Coordinates of C-alpha atoms and ligand atoms in Angstrom, one line a residue:
M200 CA 126.4 75.5 88.8
I201 CA 127.1 80.0 89.3
Y202 CA 129.9 80.8 91.6
A203 CA 130.1 85.0 92.5
A204 CA 133.2 86.0 91.1
T205 CA 134.5 87.3 95.1
T206 CA 138.6 88.9 95.8
E207 CA 139.3 85.6 97.9
R208 CA 138.4 83.4 94.8
S209 CA 141.0 85.9 93.0
I210 CA 143.7 85.5 95.2
A211 CA 143.1 81.7 96.1
M212 CA 142.7 80.7 91.8
V213 CA 146.1 82.7 91.3
L214 CA 147.6 80.4 94.4
L215 CA 145.9 77.3 93.0
S216 CA 148.0 77.6 89.8
I217 CA 151.0 78.6 91.5
V218 CA 150.9 75.6 93.8
V219 CA 150.1 73.3 91.1
V220 CA 153.1 74.9 87.8
G221 CA 155.0 74.5 91.4
W222 CA 154.9 71.1 91.8
A223 CA 154.6 70.3 87.6
I224 CA 158.0 71.8 87.8
Y225 CA 159.3 69.6 90.1
V226 CA 158.7 66.5 89.1
F227 CA 160.0 67.3 85.9
V228 CA 163.3 68.2 87.2
N229 CA 163.3 65.6 90.1
I230 CA 163.0 62.7 87.0
R231 CA 166.3 64.6 84.7
R232 CA 167.9 64.8 88.1
S233 CA 166.9 61.0 88.1
K234 CA 168.2 59.9 85.3
S235 CA 171.2 61.2 85.5
E236 CA 171.8 60.1 88.7
V237 CA 171.1 56.3 87.4
G238 CA 174.1 53.5 88.7
S239 CA 175.1 56.6 92.0
E240 CA 173.1 55.8 94.9
I241 CA 175.9 54.1 96.7
E242 CA 177.4 57.3 97.4
L243 CA 174.6 59.6 97.1
A244 CA 171.5 57.9 98.7
P245 CA 170.2 60.0 101.0
N246 CA 169.2 58.4 103.8
R247 CA 173.7 58.0 104.2
G248 CA 173.7 61.3 104.7
S249 CA 175.6 62.5 108.2
L250 CA 172.5 62.8 110.2
P251 CA 172.2 64.3 114.0
N252 CA 173.0 62.2 117.4
D253 CA 171.1 60.5 119.1
E254 CA 171.9 62.7 122.2
A255 CA 171.5 66.0 119.9
L256 CA 168.2 63.7 118.9
E257 CA 166.6 62.9 122.3
G258 CA 167.3 66.6 123.8
N259 CA 166.9 70.0 123.1
R260 CA 165.7 69.5 119.8
L261 CA 162.6 67.0 121.2
E262 CA 161.5 69.2 122.9
R263 CA 161.7 71.7 120.7
V264 CA 159.5 70.2 118.6
Q265 CA 156.9 68.9 121.6
A266 CA 157.1 72.7 121.9
F267 CA 155.3 73.1 119.1
G268 CA 153.2 70.2 118.8
V269 CA 151.4 71.8 121.9
L270 CA 151.9 75.5 120.2
M271 CA 149.3 74.3 117.7
L272 CA 147.8 71.9 119.6
L273 CA 146.4 75.5 121.5
I274 CA 145.3 77.0 118.6
I275 CA 143.2 73.9 117.2
A276 CA 141.9 73.9 120.7
L277 CA 141.6 78.4 120.5
A278 CA 140.6 78.5 117.0
L279 CA 138.0 76.1 117.0
P280 CA 135.5 77.7 119.6
I281 CA 137.1 81.4 118.4
Y282 CA 135.2 80.6 115.3
W283 CA 132.2 79.1 117.4
L284 CA 131.9 82.1 119.7
R285 CA 131.7 84.2 116.2
E286 CA 129.5 81.5 114.2
G287 CA 125.6 83.1 116.3
G288 CA 127.5 86.8 117.0
R289 CA 128.3 86.5 112.4
R290 CA 124.8 84.5 111.0
A291 CA 123.4 87.5 113.7
G292 CA 124.7 90.0 112.0
A293 CA 123.8 88.7 108.1
E294 CA 120.1 88.0 109.3
Q295 CA 119.7 91.8 110.7
G296 CA 121.3 93.0 107.2
F297 CA 119.4 91.1 105.5
G298 CA 116.6 93.0 107.8
E299 CA 117.5 96.3 106.9
R300 CA 118.5 95.9 103.7
A301 CA 115.2 94.6 102.6
A302 CA 113.2 97.3 105.2
A303 CA 115.0 99.6 103.2
A304 CA 113.8 98.1 99.5
G305 CA 110.2 98.3 101.4
E306 CA 110.7 102.3 102.1
R307 CA 111.8 102.8 98.8
L308 CA 108.8 100.8 97.4
A309 CA 106.3 102.5 99.5
E310 CA 108.1 105.8 97.8
E311 CA 107.3 104.8 94.6
L312 CA 102.9 103.2 95.6
E313 CA 103.1 106.5 97.5
C314 CA 101.9 104.7 100.4
V315 CA 102.3 108.0 102.4
V316 CA 99.7 110.0 100.7
C317 CA 97.0 108.2 101.6
H318 CA 99.1 107.1 105.3
G319 CA 100.6 110.5 105.6
A320 CA 103.8 111.1 106.2
D321 CA 104.6 110.3 109.2
L322 CA 102.7 107.2 108.7
G323 CA 100.5 107.6 111.8
G324 CA 98.1 108.7 109.9
A325 CA 97.4 112.3 111.1
N326 CA 99.0 113.5 108.2
Y327 CA 97.8 112.6 105.4
A328 CA 96.8 113.9 101.9
P329 CA 93.0 113.5 101.6
V330 CA 93.1 111.7 98.7
V331 CA 90.7 110.6 96.3
L332 CA 88.7 107.6 95.8
D333 CA 85.6 106.6 94.0
I334 CA 83.6 105.3 96.4
G335 CA 79.7 104.3 94.0
N336 CA 80.3 101.2 96.1
Q337 CA 80.0 102.5 99.4
F338 CA 76.9 104.9 98.2
S339 CA 75.3 102.6 96.4
D340 CA 74.6 98.6 95.5
Q341 CA 74.6 100.1 91.3
D342 CA 77.9 99.1 89.3
N343 CA 77.7 103.3 87.0
Y344 CA 77.4 104.8 90.6
V345 CA 80.7 106.7 91.0
V346 CA 80.9 108.8 93.6
K347 CA 84.3 110.1 94.6
T348 CA 84.7 112.0 97.8
T349 CA 87.8 112.0 100.1
W350 CA 88.4 109.0 102.1
R351 CA 90.9 108.5 105.7
A352 CA 93.0 105.7 106.4
P353 CA 94.0 104.3 109.1
A354 CA 97.6 104.3 110.3
L355 CA 100.5 102.5 109.6
D356 CA 103.3 102.2 111.9
T357 CA 100.5 100.9 114.2
V358 CA 99.3 98.3 111.8
F359 CA 101.4 95.7 114.2
A360 CA 99.6 97.2 117.3
R361 CA 96.8 95.7 116.2
F362 CA 97.3 92.7 113.2
D363 CA 99.4 90.5 113.7
T364 CA 99.8 91.1 117.4
E365 CA 101.7 87.7 118.5
A366 CA 104.3 88.2 115.5
E367 CA 107.5 88.5 117.3
T368 CA 109.4 88.7 113.3
L369 CA 108.8 89.5 110.4
D370 CA 108.7 85.9 109.7
E371 CA 105.1 85.2 112.2
V372 CA 103.7 88.4 109.7
D373 CA 101.0 86.8 108.1
E374 CA 97.7 89.0 108.5
V375 CA 99.3 91.9 107.2
R376 CA 100.2 90.3 104.5
Q377 CA 97.5 88.9 103.0
I378 CA 95.7 93.0 103.3
L379 CA 98.5 93.8 101.0
N380 CA 98.1 90.8 99.0
Y381 CA 94.4 91.6 98.9
G382 CA 94.1 94.7 99.7
R383 CA 90.9 96.3 103.0
G384 CA 87.7 98.2 101.6
V385 CA 88.8 100.8 99.3
M386 CA 92.5 100.1 99.4
P387 CA 93.3 98.4 96.2
A388 CA 95.4 94.5 96.6
W389 CA 99.2 95.5 96.3
G390 CA 99.4 91.7 96.0
L391 CA 100.3 89.6 92.9
P392 CA 97.6 87.4 94.9
G393 CA 95.6 89.6 94.3
G394 CA 95.7 90.8 91.2
G395 CA 97.7 93.8 92.3
P396 CA 101.6 94.4 91.0
M397 CA 103.7 93.0 93.7
T398 CA 106.3 90.0 94.0
A399 CA 105.6 87.8 96.6
Q400 CA 109.8 90.2 97.8
E401 CA 107.9 92.9 97.8
V402 CA 104.6 92.4 99.9
D403 CA 107.7 91.2 102.0
N404 CA 109.9 93.9 101.7
I405 CA 106.9 96.2 102.8
I406 CA 106.4 93.7 105.5
A407 CA 109.6 94.6 106.7
W408 CA 109.0 98.2 106.6
L409 CA 106.1 98.0 108.3
W410 CA 107.7 96.2 111.0
R411 CA 111.0 98.9 110.9
E412 CA 109.0 101.8 111.1
R413 CA 106.9 100.6 114.2
I414 CA 106.3 102.1 117.2
S415 CA 106.2 101.0 120.5
D416 CA 102.7 100.0 122.6
E417 CA 103.6 102.6 124.8
E418 CA 103.4 104.5 122.1
A419 CA 100.5 103.3 120.9
R420 CA 98.8 103.5 124.6
D421 CA 100.1 107.6 124.7
R422 CA 98.7 108.3 121.0
A423 CA 95.4 106.4 122.0
L424 CA 94.4 108.6 125.3
S425 CA 95.6 111.3 124.1
A426 CA 92.8 111.1 120.7
K427 CA 91.2 110.0 123.3
Q428 CA 91.3 113.3 125.7
T429 CA 90.9 115.5 122.4
S430 CA 87.8 113.8 121.7
T431 CA 85.7 114.1 125.8
A432 CA 87.1 117.9 125.3
A433 CA 85.4 118.5 122.5
H434 CA 82.3 116.4 123.0
P435 CA 81.8 116.3 126.6
E436 CA 77.9 115.0 125.3
K437 CA 79.1 111.4 123.9
T438 CA 79.9 108.5 127.0
E439 CA 83.5 107.6 126.1
G440 CA 82.0 104.4 124.9
Q441 CA 81.3 106.4 121.6
V442 CA 84.4 108.1 121.8
L443 CA 86.3 105.1 121.4
F444 CA 83.2 103.6 119.0
E445 CA 84.1 107.1 116.8
L446 CA 88.0 106.7 117.6
H447 CA 88.8 102.8 116.5
C448 CA 85.4 100.6 115.6
A449 CA 83.3 103.3 113.3
R450 CA 86.2 103.4 110.7
C451 CA 84.7 99.3 109.2
H452 CA 81.9 99.6 111.8
T453 CA 79.8 102.1 110.4
P454 CA 79.3 103.6 107.2
R455 CA 80.5 106.1 105.5
W456 CA 83.0 107.3 108.1
P457 CA 85.9 107.7 107.3
A458 CA 84.7 110.0 104.8
R459 CA 82.3 112.5 107.3
G460 CA 82.3 116.0 106.4
S461 CA 84.4 116.5 103.3
T462 CA 82.4 117.0 99.6
Q463 CA 80.8 114.0 98.4
L464 CA 80.7 114.3 94.5
P465 CA 78.7 112.0 92.3
N466 CA 78.7 111.5 88.3
N467 CA 74.8 113.3 88.3
G468 CA 76.1 115.5 89.5
G469 CA 76.5 118.2 92.4
A470 CA 78.4 118.3 96.1
V471 CA 77.1 117.0 99.2
E472 CA 78.6 116.8 102.4
V473 CA 79.3 113.3 103.1
V474 CA 76.9 112.1 106.6
P475 CA 78.3 108.8 107.2
G476 CA 75.1 106.3 107.9
P477 CA 73.9 105.2 112.0
P478 CA 76.8 104.0 114.5
G479 CA 77.1 100.9 113.6
S480 CA 75.7 99.6 111.0
G481 CA 77.7 98.4 109.4
R482 CA 80.5 98.5 106.3
Y483 CA 84.2 96.2 106.0
G484 CA 82.6 94.6 109.2
P485 CA 78.9 93.8 110.4
A486 CA 76.3 95.5 112.3
L487 CA 76.4 95.5 115.3
N488 CA 74.1 96.3 118.0
V489 CA 72.4 94.6 121.1
V490 CA 70.8 91.9 119.0
S491 CA 73.3 90.5 117.2
L492 CA 75.9 91.4 119.5
E493 CA 73.5 89.9 122.4
R494 CA 72.9 86.6 120.4
L495 CA 76.9 86.4 119.5
F496 CA 78.5 86.9 122.8
P497 CA 76.0 86.1 125.3
D498 CA 78.1 86.5 127.5
I499 CA 79.1 90.6 127.5
E500 CA 82.5 89.3 128.5
D501 CA 83.8 86.9 125.4
Q502 CA 82.7 90.5 123.8
I503 CA 85.4 92.2 125.2
S504 CA 88.0 89.2 125.1
F505 CA 87.2 89.1 120.8
I506 CA 87.8 92.3 120.8
T507 CA 90.6 92.3 122.6
L508 CA 92.4 89.4 120.8
G509 CA 90.6 90.5 117.0
A510 CA 89.5 88.5 114.9
A511 CA 91.8 85.0 113.2
D512 CA 91.7 83.6 110.2
N513 CA 89.8 80.3 109.7
V514 CA 89.0 80.7 113.3
A515 CA 85.3 80.8 115.1
Y516 CA 84.0 83.1 117.7
G517 CA 81.0 83.4 119.4
E518 CA 77.8 81.5 119.7
F519 CA 77.0 80.0 116.4
A520 CA 80.9 79.6 115.7
R521 CA 81.5 82.2 113.0
L522 CA 84.5 82.4 111.0
G523 CA 86.8 85.5 111.3
N524 CA 88.8 86.4 108.3
Y525 CA 91.4 88.1 108.4
G526 CA 89.4 91.4 109.9
M527 CA 89.7 92.2 113.2
P528 CA 92.4 93.6 114.6
G529 CA 93.0 92.9 118.1
F530 CA 93.0 96.1 120.2
G531 CA 94.2 94.9 124.3
R532 CA 97.5 96.1 123.0
V533 CA 96.5 100.3 122.8
L534 CA 93.5 100.2 124.9
S535 CA 92.8 99.3 128.5
Q536 CA 90.5 96.7 130.0
E537 CA 88.3 99.3 131.1
E538 CA 87.8 101.1 127.5
I539 CA 86.9 98.3 125.9
R540 CA 84.5 97.4 128.3
A541 CA 83.1 100.8 127.8
I542 CA 83.3 100.4 124.3
A543 CA 81.3 97.1 124.2
E544 CA 78.5 98.5 126.4
Y545 CA 78.4 101.1 123.8
E546 CA 78.2 98.7 121.0
R547 CA 75.1 96.8 123.0
S548 CA 73.1 100.0 123.2
L549 CA 73.0 100.5 119.4
D550 CA 69.5 100.1 118.1
P551 CA 69.2 97.4 115.5
A552 CA 66.0 99.9 114.3
E553 CA 67.7 102.3 114.0
Q554 CA 70.5 100.9 111.6
S555 CA 68.1 99.8 109.5
T556 CA 67.4 102.6 108.1
V557 CA 68.1 101.6 104.4
Q558 CA 72.0 102.9 104.0
F559 CA 72.3 104.2 100.5
T560 CA 68.9 107.4 100.7
E561 CA 69.9 109.9 101.1
L562 CA 72.3 110.1 97.9
H563 CA 69.3 107.7 96.5
T564 CA 67.4 110.4 96.9
T565 CA 70.1 113.3 95.8
K566 CA 70.8 111.2 92.4
D567 CA 66.3 111.0 92.1
D568 CA 66.0 114.2 92.4
K569 CA 68.5 115.3 89.0
Ligands
LIG52 C1 94.3 105.5 97.3 C2 94.9 105.2 99.1 C3 96.2 104.6 98.9 C4 97.0 103.6 99.5 C5 97.9 104.6 98.1 C6 97.1 103.1 100.6 N1 96.5 103.4 101.0 FE1 96.4 101.4 102.2 N2 94.2 102.1 103.1 C7 94.0 103.2 102.4 C8 92.8 103.3 102.6 C9 91.7 104.0 102.8 C10 92.8 101.9 104.4 C11 91.5 101.5 105.2 C12 90.6 100.8 104.4 C13 89.6 101.5 104.1 O1 89.3 102.0 104.8 O2 88.6 101.0 103.4 C14 94.1 101.4 104.1 C15 94.4 99.8 104.5 C16 95.3 99.0 105.0 C17 96.0 99.0 106.0 C18 94.8 97.4 107.4 C19 95.8 98.9 108.1 C20 94.6 99.1 109.5 O3 94.9 99.1 110.1 O4 93.4 98.3 108.9 C21 97.1 98.2 105.7 C22 98.3 97.2 106.2 C23 98.0 99.2 104.5 N3 97.0 99.8 104.0 C24 99.3 99.2 103.8 C25 99.1 99.9 102.4 C26 100.4 99.7 102.0 C27 102.1 99.4 102.3 C28 100.5 100.6 101.3 C29 101.3 101.0 100.1 C30 101.9 100.3 99.0 C31 99.5 101.4 101.4 N4 98.8 101.3 102.3 C32 99.3 102.8 99.9 C33 94.0 103.7 101.5 C34 95.7 103.1 101.2
LIG53 C1 90.3 97.1 109.9 C2 88.7 97.4 111.1 C3 87.9 96.9 111.4 C4 88.1 97.8 113.0 C5 89.2 99.3 112.8 C6 87.3 97.3 114.1 N1 86.8 96.2 113.4 FE1 86.0 94.9 114.4 N2 85.2 93.5 112.8 C7 85.8 93.3 111.6 C8 85.7 92.7 110.7 C9 86.0 92.5 109.3 C10 85.0 92.2 112.2 C11 84.5 90.6 110.8 C12 84.8 89.7 111.1 C13 86.4 89.5 110.0 O1 85.9 88.9 109.3 O2 87.5 88.7 110.5 C14 84.7 92.3 113.1 C15 83.9 92.0 114.0 C16 84.1 92.0 115.1 C17 82.9 91.8 115.9 C18 81.9 90.5 116.8 C19 80.4 90.9 115.1 C20 79.6 90.4 114.3 O3 78.7 90.4 114.6 O4 80.3 89.5 113.8 C21 82.2 92.8 116.8 C22 81.6 92.8 118.4 C23 83.6 93.5 116.9 N3 84.1 93.0 115.0 C24 83.8 94.8 117.6 C25 84.7 96.0 117.2 C26 85.4 97.5 117.9 C27 85.0 97.3 119.5 C28 86.3 97.8 117.3 C29 87.1 99.0 117.2 C30 88.0 99.2 118.7 C31 85.9 97.4 116.0 N4 85.8 95.9 115.7 C32 86.9 97.7 115.8 C33 86.1 95.0 111.4 C34 86.6 96.0 112.2

């Protein structure tokens, strides 16, 4: 067993040594003295010395001893409850201190691993530095096909408004841990289980940091609302459902959406503007259209509640019990039920025939042209 050296321990060791040495000296001196006193008990026996008489013993002195006893009792009676009262605070303080240290360690790690380079310095996903990523697999199913382009990453200060929405403490975080361990879409895995560089402790620290940085639901709702207003003002022709789908869903359900408007640099040369695939035709999340959704959620209310809560790992949803897999976030804390209904209706208006235009066509053409 290992003990850390503390000041208390050092003081206690000194006191202990003094007591032990003191006792040794006392015993030694006593033995020496008793030897020289052989035969002298009668004159010197301590119990024959003068002691106070009965009157003195039962008067003042008794009262003093009793008062002292009551005082000691009071101290014990008060000290224990006071200790008990303070203990909860002490423990909460220790826990809070632990959480703060973990978050600070997570923040240092996040700086090292440059999370903010992709996710935005304010974690709001707006001030991100567009990073050049190889997203060849978003365009072609051929392994040697390399495409570099810039890619928008989602906000990090609202992850807990979408994932682990039921979690009230850090211990209950599960989905975000899974995302960090195994990566997400074009983001690489960070945890050891997914082949990344971070230990379980480091992943926990990152989670504590994300937890500390999370904004309130009200702030998240306000941000979503003003984004909706800006988009609607810029595109009055779009329905509310389409605007909201593009703001919240397209990044996972529409091919190449997060890279829209940037330039793609295929390894076969040339530079082409990135054009997203047909709306809702599927990327990280499955394709969404009138046929698939009417089959999966015959009643639109079930689709609305699925979008509100999101998918839980290994929990079945929809008509043919499809299993969730940490993928689909819940939007109930950020969007109103009316807004979610508008999105659900928009998704149910998408045409599978339009979506089935082969996703990779544009780039295969670019490539073959060369
Ligand atoms: C190379 C750029 C890049 C870096 C660096 C990066 N991420 Fe990501 N991250 C992304 C992208 C892009 C996505 C969305 C996935 C997609 O679009 O395919 C994402 C998704 C996420 C998500 C899921 C959020 C959601 O709403 O879908 C979390 C959580 C996350 N990242 C945390 C982190 C943390 C923590 C770090 C630092 C350890 C980090 N990321 C570093 C690019 C990056
Ligand atoms: C972070 C990526 C991501 C975002 C953002 C996202 N989804 Fe999903 N969605 C998924 C994944 C992945 C699935 C498949 C279920 C799973 O693995 O959890 C899914 C499944 C679904 C399904 C069920 C369809 C099926 O065939 O299984 C619907 C409906 C859906 N999403 C709607 C939405 C809506 C509406 C939004 C926006 C409000 C949205 N999604 C935003 C990733 C996402």
